Amino acid sequence: MSAPKMCQGCGLKPQAYHGRHFCYDCKPGTNGRPLPCRRCDATGDYWSERLCRRCHQHAPQLPDSCRDCLAWGATRTLKWLCAGCTSWRHLHPGTGECISCQRDLAINEHKACRLCWFQTFLYQAQAGLPRDVLAANPDSQQLWLANMANPRNGYRPHPRRDYSNPRDQIHPPGHDPRTEQNDAAPTGRHAPDPEQLDLFAYDRVEATARRFGFGEPPSSRFAAMLDQHVLDHAQRHGWTDRQTIRTRITLRVVQARHRVTTGLVRASDVLELTSLNLSVRLALAVLADNDLLDDDRVPPLRSWFARQIEGLPQPMVGELQNWFDVLHYGSTTPPRSRPRHDVTIKTRTMWAMPTLRAWADAGHLSLREITREDILAVLPAHGTPRVKLGAALRSIFTTLKRHRVLFVNPMARMRIGNLERRVPMPIDTTRIREAFESTDPTTAAITTLIAIHGLRPGEACALLLTDVRDHRIVLSDRTILLAAETQARLDAYLAHRREQWPRSINAHFLIHSRSAATLEQVKVPWLTDKLGTSANALRRDRILAEVHAGGDLRQICDFFGVTIATAEHYASTISHPELDDFATELSGWRTDAPY
């Protein structure tokens, strides 16, 4: 009998028929259910060749209960009998009905099977009572593990030599310890250990991963290697015990679920575990750090862009996809271009989509059909709306023309103007004062960096611990001197950071619970959430306050890192009629603020 080919679906059972690729559990349809086993007539656990798993010689050797004494651990080697029952059948040939369990098995001269006969040793012979099979098996029976010690002998701990006892020390040659008298009378049989020993040691990681129902990892060696990588990574980055355990469980589950034995682990397989409420972010970081990650994730921007162009005519979709690929990945062949930022691609797409959908509804199937007159018909006359739509359409048509997707660029030599700069408006000083004097050290530190010293939100996120030194903030283009009150708030935040994440090796100045376990920097939306207002608006308010305090434009450029044009734009608001009512309020607490 040859070994059958395994199912291509589950890989755990052989194919149902010769030439088919699936087992009975995975094959489509409901016809052709397996027949009972031709040896034992079992209807479940079908394997192959009309044989069940227990009867097929090429099926995996899974342990099961002994057919006679029900001890767990019997295998096919002894025809599903334990070694004790094999000897019992040899000593007591023939079968009969047991007087206790009433099964047709090999029985001794007392009409008892091996299981029922050994109960008399456990419950009567050891207590000195006469051996009665029926009295020893009233309601239940004690089972055991197959091929272990004789169950009637009980537990006998192995005597160990105690070298601290003079009697157990090595004696000189010629000395006969049997001639010595014992200090105490012999006690006979050793007393059993008062503590119950664990049959299976509980492992917090393995036991929790096993509860998800995917079994054990197929390769114990690869699982041990990944587990060690997690422990090393956690020690270097100062993870908590909870983060370490959750990451170890995640990697163990992904190995068992997708049968990963070696090589790279796909990121998409790890991300699927979010449906099981498992932590995947740190698991991906461990795999990437050890070059074991196959990053097959689709960038979020691509998925977002695919949803935006959904419903457009197919030729227009292909043209917009070419434009997106050039902006997202850049071009290394002439005409060469660098990749654009995700925010740039998103804003241009959102500006152009209403017009593109309007052209599609009007019957245009391709951008090749768009003429200069069509653009002038939808382009606003002036202002910011004209600049936004014109910039988006110019990017699309110019890029497609340069890459020879379009024959003509209808936006050529068309003027769209410049964006109208908004008048910067002040923020309520009460909210700024509350954030600056907040009991939360993180909120007070962020307010110090942005509302007092005017750092850009991106500069605050990228600020390193080594950039704050000697009562100064050292940036790439300028150095800011710290006042006493602002230095005190930054010191309070550093003390809070050391208390919360003492083992974190993240070199950035601002961190939170998620970034503390990695080397990543915080994001601008997190700053906004901590401040309760826009971080960019807070910086604009700081520049506006400095201008109204009479600061020189050159000094404003040096302090805030802005251009002369930006400084002049803020200076033009001094005589603005909408800001006259705020002049007194702006000079209130800011005159005493620690600039």
Short mmCIF file of N, CA and C in Angstrom, two decimals, residues 148-215:
data_model
loop_
_atom_site.label_atom_id
_atom_site.label_comp_id
_atom_site.label_asym_id
_atom_site.label_seq_id
_atom_site.Cartn_x
_atom_site.Cartn_y
_atom_site.Cartn_z
N MET A 148 3.44 2.89 31.45
CA MET A 148 4.13 3.49 32.58
C MET A 148 4.36 2.40 33.63
N ALA A 149 4.66 2.81 34.87
CA ALA A 149 4.89 1.83 35.94
C ALA A 149 3.61 1.08 36.24
N ASN A 150 3.78 -0.06 36.90
CA ASN A 150 2.62 -0.88 37.25
C ASN A 150 1.67 -0.09 38.14
N PRO A 151 0.41 0.09 37.77
CA PRO A 151 -0.47 0.95 38.55
C PRO A 151 -0.73 0.44 39.96
N ARG A 152 -0.53 -0.85 40.22
CA ARG A 152 -0.81 -1.34 41.56
C ARG A 152 0.32 -1.03 42.53
N ASN A 153 1.46 -0.58 42.01
CA ASN A 153 2.58 -0.27 42.89
C ASN A 153 2.47 1.13 43.50
N GLY A 154 1.59 1.97 42.98
CA GLY A 154 1.48 3.32 43.50
C GLY A 154 2.67 4.17 43.13
N TYR A 155 2.86 5.30 43.83
CA TYR A 155 3.96 6.24 43.55
C TYR A 155 5.11 5.95 44.49
N ARG A 156 6.28 5.68 43.91
CA ARG A 156 7.47 5.43 44.71
C ARG A 156 8.57 6.39 44.27
N PRO A 157 8.83 7.41 45.03
CA PRO A 157 9.90 8.33 44.64
C PRO A 157 11.25 7.65 44.68
N HIS A 158 12.08 7.98 43.69
CA HIS A 158 13.40 7.37 43.60
C HIS A 158 14.28 7.89 44.72
N PRO A 159 14.91 7.02 45.50
CA PRO A 159 15.76 7.50 46.60
C PRO A 159 16.99 8.19 46.05
N ARG A 160 17.25 9.39 46.54
CA ARG A 160 18.40 10.17 46.10
C ARG A 160 19.42 10.23 47.24
N ARG A 161 20.67 10.22 46.88
CA ARG A 161 21.75 10.27 47.87
C ARG A 161 21.90 11.69 48.39
N ASP A 162 21.92 11.87 49.66
CA ASP A 162 22.12 13.17 50.29
C ASP A 162 23.54 13.23 50.83
N TYR A 163 24.38 13.95 50.14
CA TYR A 163 25.79 13.98 50.50
C TYR A 163 26.06 14.84 51.73
N SER A 164 25.05 15.58 52.18
CA SER A 164 25.22 16.31 53.43
C SER A 164 25.04 15.39 54.64
N ASN A 165 24.48 14.20 54.42
CA ASN A 165 24.31 13.21 55.49
C ASN A 165 25.59 12.36 55.57
N PRO A 166 26.15 12.19 56.74
CA PRO A 166 27.40 11.39 56.83
C PRO A 166 27.22 9.96 56.38
N ARG A 167 25.99 9.45 56.48
CA ARG A 167 25.79 8.07 56.07
C ARG A 167 25.85 7.91 54.56
N ASP A 168 25.59 8.99 53.81
CA ASP A 168 25.60 8.91 52.35
C ASP A 168 26.91 9.37 51.74
N GLN A 169 27.89 9.76 52.57
CA GLN A 169 29.17 10.17 52.04
C GLN A 169 29.98 8.95 51.60
N ILE A 170 30.95 9.19 50.77
CA ILE A 170 31.79 8.11 50.26
C ILE A 170 32.68 7.59 51.40
N HIS A 171 32.67 6.29 51.61
CA HIS A 171 33.43 5.70 52.70
C HIS A 171 34.79 5.25 52.18
N PRO A 172 35.75 5.18 53.06
CA PRO A 172 37.09 4.73 52.65
C PRO A 172 37.08 3.28 52.22
N PRO A 173 38.08 2.86 51.45
CA PRO A 173 38.13 1.46 51.00
C PRO A 173 38.18 0.50 52.19
N GLY A 174 37.48 -0.60 52.04
CA GLY A 174 37.45 -1.61 53.08
C GLY A 174 36.41 -1.38 54.13
N HIS A 175 35.74 -0.26 54.06
CA HIS A 175 34.72 0.05 55.07
C HIS A 175 33.39 -0.52 54.61
N ASP A 176 32.72 -1.21 55.46
CA ASP A 176 31.43 -1.81 55.14
C ASP A 176 30.35 -1.05 55.90
N PRO A 177 29.56 -0.18 55.21
CA PRO A 177 28.56 0.60 55.93
C PRO A 177 27.46 -0.26 56.51
N ARG A 178 27.33 -1.52 56.09
CA ARG A 178 26.27 -2.36 56.62
C ARG A 178 26.51 -2.75 58.07
N THR A 179 27.80 -2.62 58.51
CA THR A 179 28.10 -2.97 59.90
C THR A 179 27.69 -1.88 60.87
N GLU A 180 27.41 -0.65 60.35
CA GLU A 180 27.01 0.43 61.22
C GLU A 180 25.54 0.30 61.56
N GLN A 181 25.19 0.81 62.70
CA GLN A 181 23.80 0.82 63.11
C GLN A 181 23.15 2.11 62.64
N ASN A 182 21.94 2.01 62.18
CA ASN A 182 21.21 3.19 61.73
C ASN A 182 20.77 4.00 62.94
N ASP A 183 20.72 5.31 62.74
CA ASP A 183 20.28 6.21 63.81
C ASP A 183 18.79 6.06 64.08
N ALA A 184 18.06 5.66 63.09
CA ALA A 184 16.62 5.53 63.27
C ALA A 184 16.20 4.18 62.73
N ALA A 185 15.06 3.73 63.22
CA ALA A 185 14.54 2.45 62.77
C ALA A 185 14.07 2.57 61.34
N PRO A 186 14.15 1.49 60.56
CA PRO A 186 13.71 1.56 59.16
C PRO A 186 12.23 1.87 59.09
N THR A 187 11.90 2.70 58.13
CA THR A 187 10.51 3.15 57.97
C THR A 187 9.78 2.39 56.90
N GLY A 188 10.46 1.47 56.20
CA GLY A 188 9.77 0.70 55.16
C GLY A 188 9.62 1.51 53.90
N ARG A 189 8.42 1.51 53.30
CA ARG A 189 8.18 2.20 52.03
C ARG A 189 8.30 3.70 52.20
N HIS A 190 8.85 4.35 51.18
CA HIS A 190 9.00 5.80 51.22
C HIS A 190 7.63 6.45 51.21
N ALA A 191 7.50 7.50 51.97
CA ALA A 191 6.24 8.23 51.99
C ALA A 191 6.07 9.00 50.68
N PRO A 192 4.88 9.10 50.15
CA PRO A 192 4.68 9.83 48.90
C PRO A 192 4.95 11.32 49.07
N ASP A 193 5.31 11.96 47.96
CA ASP A 193 5.57 13.39 47.95
C ASP A 193 4.28 14.13 48.29
N PRO A 194 4.29 15.02 49.30
CA PRO A 194 3.04 15.71 49.66
C PRO A 194 2.54 16.66 48.60
N GLU A 195 3.40 17.11 47.69
CA GLU A 195 2.98 18.06 46.66
C GLU A 195 2.66 17.31 45.37
N GLN A 196 1.58 17.76 44.70
CA GLN A 196 1.17 17.16 43.43
C GLN A 196 2.05 17.70 42.31
N LEU A 197 2.73 16.82 41.60
CA LEU A 197 3.59 17.24 40.51
C LEU A 197 2.76 17.52 39.27
N ASP A 198 3.20 18.48 38.46
CA ASP A 198 2.50 18.85 37.23
C ASP A 198 2.81 17.83 36.14
N LEU A 199 1.74 17.32 35.53
CA LEU A 199 1.94 16.42 34.41
C LEU A 199 2.38 17.19 33.18
N PHE A 200 1.76 18.34 32.93
CA PHE A 200 2.14 19.21 31.82
C PHE A 200 2.36 20.60 32.40
N ALA A 201 3.57 21.14 32.24
CA ALA A 201 3.89 22.47 32.76
C ALA A 201 3.11 23.53 31.98
N TYR A 202 2.52 24.46 32.67
CA TYR A 202 1.73 25.51 32.03
C TYR A 202 2.65 26.60 31.50
N ASP A 203 2.49 26.92 30.25
CA ASP A 203 3.23 28.00 29.62
C ASP A 203 2.23 29.07 29.19
N ARG A 204 2.44 30.27 29.67
CA ARG A 204 1.46 31.34 29.42
C ARG A 204 1.33 31.66 27.95
N VAL A 205 2.43 31.63 27.22
CA VAL A 205 2.39 31.96 25.79
C VAL A 205 1.80 30.82 24.98
N GLU A 206 2.31 29.62 25.17
CA GLU A 206 1.85 28.49 24.36
C GLU A 206 0.39 28.15 24.66
N ALA A 207 0.01 28.18 25.93
CA ALA A 207 -1.37 27.85 26.27
C ALA A 207 -2.35 28.87 25.71
N THR A 208 -2.00 30.15 25.76
CA THR A 208 -2.90 31.18 25.23
C THR A 208 -2.98 31.10 23.71
N ALA A 209 -1.85 30.86 23.04
CA ALA A 209 -1.88 30.75 21.58
C ALA A 209 -2.66 29.52 21.13
N ARG A 210 -2.64 28.47 21.94
CA ARG A 210 -3.36 27.25 21.57
C ARG A 210 -4.87 27.44 21.64
N ARG A 211 -5.33 28.38 22.43
CA ARG A 211 -6.77 28.60 22.59
C ARG A 211 -7.43 29.18 21.34
N PHE A 212 -6.66 29.72 20.43
CA PHE A 212 -7.25 30.28 19.21
C PHE A 212 -7.66 29.19 18.23
N GLY A 213 -7.30 27.95 18.48
CA GLY A 213 -7.80 26.83 17.70
C GLY A 213 -7.01 26.48 16.46
N PHE A 214 -5.76 26.97 16.32
CA PHE A 214 -4.97 26.66 15.13
C PHE A 214 -3.87 25.63 15.41
N GLY A 215 -3.82 25.12 16.61
CA GLY A 215 -2.85 24.09 16.92
C GLY A 215 -1.47 24.66 17.21
#
